[in-house]
Short mmCIF file of C-alpha atoms and ligand atoms in Angstrom, two decimals:
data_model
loop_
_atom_site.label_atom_id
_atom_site.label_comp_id
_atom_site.label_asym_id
_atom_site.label_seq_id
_atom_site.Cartn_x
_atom_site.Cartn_y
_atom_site.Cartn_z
CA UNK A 18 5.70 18.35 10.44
CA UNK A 19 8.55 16.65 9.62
CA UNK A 20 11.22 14.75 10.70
CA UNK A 21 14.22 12.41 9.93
CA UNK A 22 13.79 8.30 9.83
CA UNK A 23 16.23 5.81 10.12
CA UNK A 24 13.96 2.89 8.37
CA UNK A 25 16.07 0.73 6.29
CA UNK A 26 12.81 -1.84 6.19
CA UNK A 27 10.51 0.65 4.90
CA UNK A 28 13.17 2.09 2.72
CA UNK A 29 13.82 -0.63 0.96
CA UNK A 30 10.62 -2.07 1.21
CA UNK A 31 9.45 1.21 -0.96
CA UNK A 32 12.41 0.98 -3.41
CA UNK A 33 11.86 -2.41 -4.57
CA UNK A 34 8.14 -1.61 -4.48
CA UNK A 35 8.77 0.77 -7.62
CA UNK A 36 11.24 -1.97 -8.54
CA UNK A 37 8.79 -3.91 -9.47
CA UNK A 38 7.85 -1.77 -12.75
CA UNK A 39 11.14 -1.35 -13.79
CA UNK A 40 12.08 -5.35 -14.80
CA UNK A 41 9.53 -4.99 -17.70
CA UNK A 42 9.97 -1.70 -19.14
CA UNK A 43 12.27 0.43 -20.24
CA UNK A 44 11.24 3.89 -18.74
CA UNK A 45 10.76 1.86 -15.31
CA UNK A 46 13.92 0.21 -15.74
CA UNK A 47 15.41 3.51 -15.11
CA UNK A 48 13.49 4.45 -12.11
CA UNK A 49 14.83 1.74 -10.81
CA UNK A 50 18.18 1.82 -11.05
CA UNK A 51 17.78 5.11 -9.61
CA UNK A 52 16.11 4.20 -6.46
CA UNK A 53 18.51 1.73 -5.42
CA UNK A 54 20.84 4.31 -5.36
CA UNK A 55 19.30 6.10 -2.75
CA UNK A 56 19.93 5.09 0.25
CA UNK A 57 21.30 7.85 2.66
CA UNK A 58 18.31 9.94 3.90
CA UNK A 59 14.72 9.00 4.36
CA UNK A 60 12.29 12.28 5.75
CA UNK A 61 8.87 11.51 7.02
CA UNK A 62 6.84 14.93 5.60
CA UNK A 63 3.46 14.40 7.52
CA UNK A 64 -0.13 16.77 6.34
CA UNK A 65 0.84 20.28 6.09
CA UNK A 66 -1.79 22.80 4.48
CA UNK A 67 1.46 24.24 2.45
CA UNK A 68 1.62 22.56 -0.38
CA UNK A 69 0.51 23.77 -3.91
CA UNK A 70 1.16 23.30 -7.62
CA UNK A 71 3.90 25.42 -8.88
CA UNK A 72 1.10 26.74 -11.78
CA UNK A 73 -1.52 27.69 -9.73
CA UNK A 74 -3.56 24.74 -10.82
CA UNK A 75 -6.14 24.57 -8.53
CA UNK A 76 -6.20 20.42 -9.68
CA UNK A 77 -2.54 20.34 -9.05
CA UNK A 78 -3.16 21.50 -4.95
CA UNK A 79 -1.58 18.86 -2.87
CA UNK A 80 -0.94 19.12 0.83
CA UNK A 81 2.37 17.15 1.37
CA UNK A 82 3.65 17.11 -2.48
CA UNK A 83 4.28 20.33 -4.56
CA UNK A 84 4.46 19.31 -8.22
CA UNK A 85 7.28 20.57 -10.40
CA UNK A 86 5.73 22.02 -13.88
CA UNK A 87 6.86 18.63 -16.02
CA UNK A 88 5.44 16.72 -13.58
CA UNK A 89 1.89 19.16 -14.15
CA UNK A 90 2.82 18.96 -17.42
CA UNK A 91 3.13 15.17 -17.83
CA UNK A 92 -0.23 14.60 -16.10
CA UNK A 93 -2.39 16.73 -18.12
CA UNK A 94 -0.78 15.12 -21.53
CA UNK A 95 -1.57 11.83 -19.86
CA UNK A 96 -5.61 11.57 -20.95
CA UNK A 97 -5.67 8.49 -23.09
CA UNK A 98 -6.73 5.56 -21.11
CA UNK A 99 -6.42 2.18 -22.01
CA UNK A 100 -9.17 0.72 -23.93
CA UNK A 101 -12.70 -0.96 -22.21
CA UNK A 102 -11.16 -4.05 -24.00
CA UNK A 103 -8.22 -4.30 -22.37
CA UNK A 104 -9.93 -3.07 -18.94
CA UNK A 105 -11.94 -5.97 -19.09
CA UNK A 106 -9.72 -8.13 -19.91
CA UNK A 107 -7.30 -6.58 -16.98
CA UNK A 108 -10.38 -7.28 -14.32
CA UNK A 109 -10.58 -10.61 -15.09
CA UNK A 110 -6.82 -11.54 -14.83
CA UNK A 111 -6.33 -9.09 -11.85
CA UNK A 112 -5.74 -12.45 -9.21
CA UNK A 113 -3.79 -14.60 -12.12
CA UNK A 114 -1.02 -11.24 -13.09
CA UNK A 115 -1.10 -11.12 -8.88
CA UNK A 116 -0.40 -14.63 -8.83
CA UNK A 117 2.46 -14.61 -11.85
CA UNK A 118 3.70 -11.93 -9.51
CA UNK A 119 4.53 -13.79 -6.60
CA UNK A 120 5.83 -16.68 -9.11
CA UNK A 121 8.49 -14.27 -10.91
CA UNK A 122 9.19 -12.77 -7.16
CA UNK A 123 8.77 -15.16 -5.28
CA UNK A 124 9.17 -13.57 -1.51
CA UNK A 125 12.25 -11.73 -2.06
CA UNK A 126 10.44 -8.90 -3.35
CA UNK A 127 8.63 -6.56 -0.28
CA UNK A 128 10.54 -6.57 2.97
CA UNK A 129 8.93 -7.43 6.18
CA UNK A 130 7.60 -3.99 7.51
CA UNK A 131 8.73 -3.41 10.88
CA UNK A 132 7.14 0.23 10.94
CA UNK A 133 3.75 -0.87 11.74
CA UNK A 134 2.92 -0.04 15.15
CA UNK A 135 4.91 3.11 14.94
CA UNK A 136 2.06 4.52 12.60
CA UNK A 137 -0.95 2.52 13.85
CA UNK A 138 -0.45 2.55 17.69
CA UNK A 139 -3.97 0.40 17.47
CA UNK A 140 -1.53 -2.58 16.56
CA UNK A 141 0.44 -1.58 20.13
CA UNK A 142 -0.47 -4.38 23.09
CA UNK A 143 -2.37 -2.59 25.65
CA UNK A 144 -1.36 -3.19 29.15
CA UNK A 145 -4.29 -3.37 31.21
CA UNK A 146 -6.22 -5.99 28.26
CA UNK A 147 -6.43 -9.77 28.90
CA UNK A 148 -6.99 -12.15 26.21
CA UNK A 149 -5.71 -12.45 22.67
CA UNK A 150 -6.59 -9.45 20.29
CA UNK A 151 -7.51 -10.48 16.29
CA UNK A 152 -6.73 -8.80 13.08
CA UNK A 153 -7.42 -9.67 9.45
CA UNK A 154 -4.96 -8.21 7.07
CA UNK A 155 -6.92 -8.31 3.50
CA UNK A 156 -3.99 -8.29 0.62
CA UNK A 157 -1.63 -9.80 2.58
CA UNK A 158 1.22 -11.51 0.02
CA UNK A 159 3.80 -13.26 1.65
CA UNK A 160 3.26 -12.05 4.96
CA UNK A 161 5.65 -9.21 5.45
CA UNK A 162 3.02 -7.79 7.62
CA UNK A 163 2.27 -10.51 10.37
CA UNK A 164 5.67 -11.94 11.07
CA UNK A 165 7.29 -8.94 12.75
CA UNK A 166 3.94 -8.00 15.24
CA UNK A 167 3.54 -12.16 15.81
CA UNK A 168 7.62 -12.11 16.66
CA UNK A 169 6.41 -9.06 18.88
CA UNK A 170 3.60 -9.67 20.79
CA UNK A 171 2.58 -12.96 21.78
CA UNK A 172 -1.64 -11.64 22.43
CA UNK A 173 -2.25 -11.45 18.38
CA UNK A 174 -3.83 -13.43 16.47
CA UNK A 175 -3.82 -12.83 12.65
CA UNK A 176 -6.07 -13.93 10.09
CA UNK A 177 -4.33 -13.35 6.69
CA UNK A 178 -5.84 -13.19 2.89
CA UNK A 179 -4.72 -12.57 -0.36
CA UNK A 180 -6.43 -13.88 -3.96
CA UNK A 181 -3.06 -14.62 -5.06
CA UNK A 182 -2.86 -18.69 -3.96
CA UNK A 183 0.26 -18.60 -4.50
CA UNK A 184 1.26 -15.63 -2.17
CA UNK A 185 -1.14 -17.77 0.53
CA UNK A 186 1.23 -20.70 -0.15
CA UNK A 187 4.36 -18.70 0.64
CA UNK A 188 3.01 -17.84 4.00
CA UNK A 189 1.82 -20.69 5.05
CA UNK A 190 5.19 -22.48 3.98
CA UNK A 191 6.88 -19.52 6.07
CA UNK A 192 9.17 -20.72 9.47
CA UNK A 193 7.18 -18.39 11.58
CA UNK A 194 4.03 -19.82 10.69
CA UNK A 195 2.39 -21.03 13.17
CA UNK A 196 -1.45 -22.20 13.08
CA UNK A 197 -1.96 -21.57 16.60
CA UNK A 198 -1.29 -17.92 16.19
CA UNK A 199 -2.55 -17.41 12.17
CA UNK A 200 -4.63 -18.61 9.99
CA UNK A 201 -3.89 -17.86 5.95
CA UNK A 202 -6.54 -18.21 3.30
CA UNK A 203 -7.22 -17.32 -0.25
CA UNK A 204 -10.34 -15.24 -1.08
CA UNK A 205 -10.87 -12.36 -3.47
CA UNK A 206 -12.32 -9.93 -0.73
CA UNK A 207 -14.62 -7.89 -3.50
CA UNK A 208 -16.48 -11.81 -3.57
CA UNK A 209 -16.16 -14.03 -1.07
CA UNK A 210 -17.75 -14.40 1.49
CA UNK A 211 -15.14 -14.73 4.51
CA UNK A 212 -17.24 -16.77 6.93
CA UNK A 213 -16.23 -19.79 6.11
CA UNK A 214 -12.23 -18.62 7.39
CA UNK A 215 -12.89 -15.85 10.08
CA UNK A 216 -15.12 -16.77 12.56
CA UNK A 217 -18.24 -14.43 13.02
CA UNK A 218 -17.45 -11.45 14.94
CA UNK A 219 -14.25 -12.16 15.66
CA UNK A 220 -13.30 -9.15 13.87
CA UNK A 221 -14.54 -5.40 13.08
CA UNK A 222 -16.56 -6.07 16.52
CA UNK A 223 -17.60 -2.85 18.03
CA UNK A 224 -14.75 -0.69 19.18
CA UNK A 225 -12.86 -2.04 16.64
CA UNK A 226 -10.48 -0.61 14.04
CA UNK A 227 -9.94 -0.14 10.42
CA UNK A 228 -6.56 0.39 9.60
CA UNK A 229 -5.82 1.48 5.84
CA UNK A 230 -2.59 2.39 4.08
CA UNK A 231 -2.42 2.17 0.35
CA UNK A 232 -0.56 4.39 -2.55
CA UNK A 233 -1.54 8.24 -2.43
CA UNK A 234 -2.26 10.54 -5.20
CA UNK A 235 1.04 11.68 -6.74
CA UNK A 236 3.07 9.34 -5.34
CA UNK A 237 6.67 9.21 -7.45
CA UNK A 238 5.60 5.93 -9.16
CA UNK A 239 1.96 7.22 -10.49
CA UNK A 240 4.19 9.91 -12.10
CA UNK A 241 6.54 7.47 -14.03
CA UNK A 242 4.00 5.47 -15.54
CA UNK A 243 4.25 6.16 -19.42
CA UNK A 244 1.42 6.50 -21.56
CA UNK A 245 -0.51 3.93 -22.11
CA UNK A 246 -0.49 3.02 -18.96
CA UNK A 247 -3.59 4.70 -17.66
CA UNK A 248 -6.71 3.31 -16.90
CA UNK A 249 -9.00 5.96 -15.64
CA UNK A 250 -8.20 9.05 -12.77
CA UNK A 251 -5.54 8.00 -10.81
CA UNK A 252 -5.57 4.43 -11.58
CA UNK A 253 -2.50 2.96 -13.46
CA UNK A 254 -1.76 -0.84 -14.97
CA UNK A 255 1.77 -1.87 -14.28
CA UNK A 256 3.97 -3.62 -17.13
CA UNK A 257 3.28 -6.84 -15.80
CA UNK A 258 -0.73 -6.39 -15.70
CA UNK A 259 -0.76 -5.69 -11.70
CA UNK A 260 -2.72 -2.40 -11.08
CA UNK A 261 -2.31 0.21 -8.61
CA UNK A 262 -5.02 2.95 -7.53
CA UNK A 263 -3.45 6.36 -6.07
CA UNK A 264 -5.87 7.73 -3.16
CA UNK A 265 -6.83 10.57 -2.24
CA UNK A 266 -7.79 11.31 1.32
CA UNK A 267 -10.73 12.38 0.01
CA UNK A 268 -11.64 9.00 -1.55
CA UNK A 269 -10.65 6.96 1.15
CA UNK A 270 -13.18 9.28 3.68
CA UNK A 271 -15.91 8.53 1.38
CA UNK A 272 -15.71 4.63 0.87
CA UNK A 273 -14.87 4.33 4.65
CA UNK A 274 -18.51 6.76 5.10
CA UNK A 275 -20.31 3.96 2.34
CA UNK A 276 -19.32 1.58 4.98
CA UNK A 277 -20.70 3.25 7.68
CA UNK A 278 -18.20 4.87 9.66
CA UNK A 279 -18.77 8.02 10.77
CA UNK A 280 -16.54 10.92 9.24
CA UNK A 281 -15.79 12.53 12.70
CA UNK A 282 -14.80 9.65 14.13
CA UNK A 283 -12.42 8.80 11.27
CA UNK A 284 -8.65 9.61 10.92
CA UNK A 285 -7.19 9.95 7.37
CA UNK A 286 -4.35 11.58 5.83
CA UNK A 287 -1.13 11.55 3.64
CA UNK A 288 1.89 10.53 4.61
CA UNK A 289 5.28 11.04 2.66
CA UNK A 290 8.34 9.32 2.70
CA UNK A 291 11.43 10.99 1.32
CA UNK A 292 14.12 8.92 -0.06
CA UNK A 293 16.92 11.09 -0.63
CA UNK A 294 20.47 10.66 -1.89
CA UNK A 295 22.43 13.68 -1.16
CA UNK A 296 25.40 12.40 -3.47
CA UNK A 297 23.26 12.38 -6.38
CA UNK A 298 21.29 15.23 -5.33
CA UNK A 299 17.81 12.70 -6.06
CA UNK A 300 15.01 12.84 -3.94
CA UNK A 301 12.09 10.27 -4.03
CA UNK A 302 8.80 11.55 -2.66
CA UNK A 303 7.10 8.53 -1.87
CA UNK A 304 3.18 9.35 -0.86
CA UNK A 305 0.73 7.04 1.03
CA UNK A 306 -2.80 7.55 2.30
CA UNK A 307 -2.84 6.42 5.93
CA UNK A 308 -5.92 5.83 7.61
CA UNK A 309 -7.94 4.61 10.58
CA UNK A 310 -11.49 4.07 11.14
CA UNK A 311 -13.57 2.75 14.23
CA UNK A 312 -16.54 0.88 14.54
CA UNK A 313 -18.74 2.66 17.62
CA UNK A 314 -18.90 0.33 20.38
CA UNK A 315 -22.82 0.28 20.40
CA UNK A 316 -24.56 0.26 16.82
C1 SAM B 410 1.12 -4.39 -2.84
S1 SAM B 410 0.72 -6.05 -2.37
C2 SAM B 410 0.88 -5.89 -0.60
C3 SAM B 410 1.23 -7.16 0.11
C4 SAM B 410 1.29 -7.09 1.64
N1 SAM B 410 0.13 -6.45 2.23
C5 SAM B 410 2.54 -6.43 2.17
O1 SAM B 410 2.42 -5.49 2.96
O2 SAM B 410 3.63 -6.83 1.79
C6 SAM B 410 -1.05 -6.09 -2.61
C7 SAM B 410 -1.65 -7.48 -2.39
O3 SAM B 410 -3.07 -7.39 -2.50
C8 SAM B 410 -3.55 -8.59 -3.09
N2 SAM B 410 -4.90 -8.32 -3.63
C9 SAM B 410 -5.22 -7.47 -4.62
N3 SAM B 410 -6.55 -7.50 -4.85
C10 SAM B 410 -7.08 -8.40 -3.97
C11 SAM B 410 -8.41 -8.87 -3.73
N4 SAM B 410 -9.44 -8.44 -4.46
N5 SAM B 410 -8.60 -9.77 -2.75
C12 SAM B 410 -7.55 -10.22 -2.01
N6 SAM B 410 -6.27 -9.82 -2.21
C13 SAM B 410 -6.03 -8.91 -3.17
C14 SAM B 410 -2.49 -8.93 -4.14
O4 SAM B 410 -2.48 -10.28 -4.51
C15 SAM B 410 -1.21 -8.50 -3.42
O5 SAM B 410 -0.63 -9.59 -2.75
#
């Protein structure tokens, strides 16, 4: 399927999310001058079972992005990851390069996403419910998630993490924060135990949701990286020591199935944003991994 978008948020959200790269390295630097150039068309190009690399590559096979054969080409020259040494060292600075991150960007670098409920209509108010629904956003940085849905519907209440304390800072300094309706806390989610901040099931209760949207395998950015920037299949350090992970639908399925939510019961695909300037003839094939997940109501 696909169809046009008028998203200047997301847009530029996207751009400066590649942005990022580009002010400490060279081959990034270009990619970003080149994406701010783009502004005139953005196309949504949802799953289609089309899609395949241009060599026949069975590896290559892609449902929303055909590969050009540089960009096969690139990939399988790209083997050598980064050493265990620096891995290590990478693991154990991930929330400190998170938190330089926000200190060099302070919040002017993601825009608030007003998409949102237009891909997860579980984030829509429901009519006929009473009483004030709860989320927890895990990775939330300056909270370019939560302020347009709290400006939007006065029944949510957001809990809000991120390891960064900085990032947690930012929020809580925000104008639209408001206690009453949010509640922001640091916590590494792969260690802390959140009980302490969200109140026992007031969250993932049964019926609930999962709702998941991260990088997807392929996207433009995880084919700029230069070597020496990989760190193992489809996982990539950025210049400034941030990492970034490029699903696959695939990989998502599984983790969400380690959980234990059922597969048929579970919703995941890729989603592609085009950003296209038809001046320079440049096209940007952004690629996420959308996905949502629900707890059964009895378990
Ligand atoms: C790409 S940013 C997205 C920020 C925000 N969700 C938004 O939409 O603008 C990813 C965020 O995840 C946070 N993060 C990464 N690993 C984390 C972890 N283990 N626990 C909590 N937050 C984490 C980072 O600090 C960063 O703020």
């Amino acid at each position: 399927m696909e169809n046009k978008l008028n998203n200047e948020d997301e847009k530029c959200d996207e751009i400066k999310d590649s942005a990022s790269n580009a002010k400490v390295d060279e081959s990034e630097k270009a990619l970003d001058t080149e994406m701010k150039k783009m502004t005139v068309t953005e196309t949504i190009t949802e799953n289609s079972e089309s899609g395949s690399g241009e060599d026949g590559d069975e590896k290559f096979v892609h449902p929303v992005r055909i590969l050009t054969e540089a960009e096969i080409a690139k990939l399988q020259k790209d083997v050598t990851c980064v050493s265990d040494f620096k891995q290590n060292k990478l693991e154990k600075e991930a929330q400190k390069n998170w938190d330089l991150f926000y200190k060099r960007n302070t919040t002017k670098f993601f825009k608030d996403r007003h998409w949102t409920k237009r891909e997860f209509d579980e984030l829509c108010p429901v009519e006929a419910e009473t009483g004030r629904r709860t989320v927890l956003e895990v990775g939330c940085g300056v909270g370019n998630f939560i302020w347009p849905l709290l400006q939007e519907d006065q029944s949510m209440f957001f809990y809000a993490c991120d390891f960064s304390p900085r990032a947690v800072q930012f929020v809580k300094d925000n104008p639209n924060y408001d206690p009453s309706r949010c509640s922001a806390f640091q916590c590494d989610i792969t260690n802390d135990d959140l009980s302490g901040n969200v109140p026992q099931d007031s969250v993932m209760r049964p019926g609930g949701s999962l709702l998941f949207r991260d990088y997807g395998l392929y996207d433009y950015a995880m084919l700029r990286f230069a070597p020496g920037h990989k760190l193992s299949e489809n996982f990539y350090v950025r210049q400034d020591g941030t990492r970034a992970y490029y699903f696959t639908t695939e990989k998502v399925l599984e983790l969400a199935e380690r959980c234990g939510f059922d597969r048929s019961q579970s919703q995941c695909e890729y989603v592609q944003r085009e950003t296209v300037n038809k001046k320079e003839d440049l096209c940007v094939p952004r690629i996420f991994v959308q996905g949502k997940f629900l707890k059964p109501k009895s378990s």
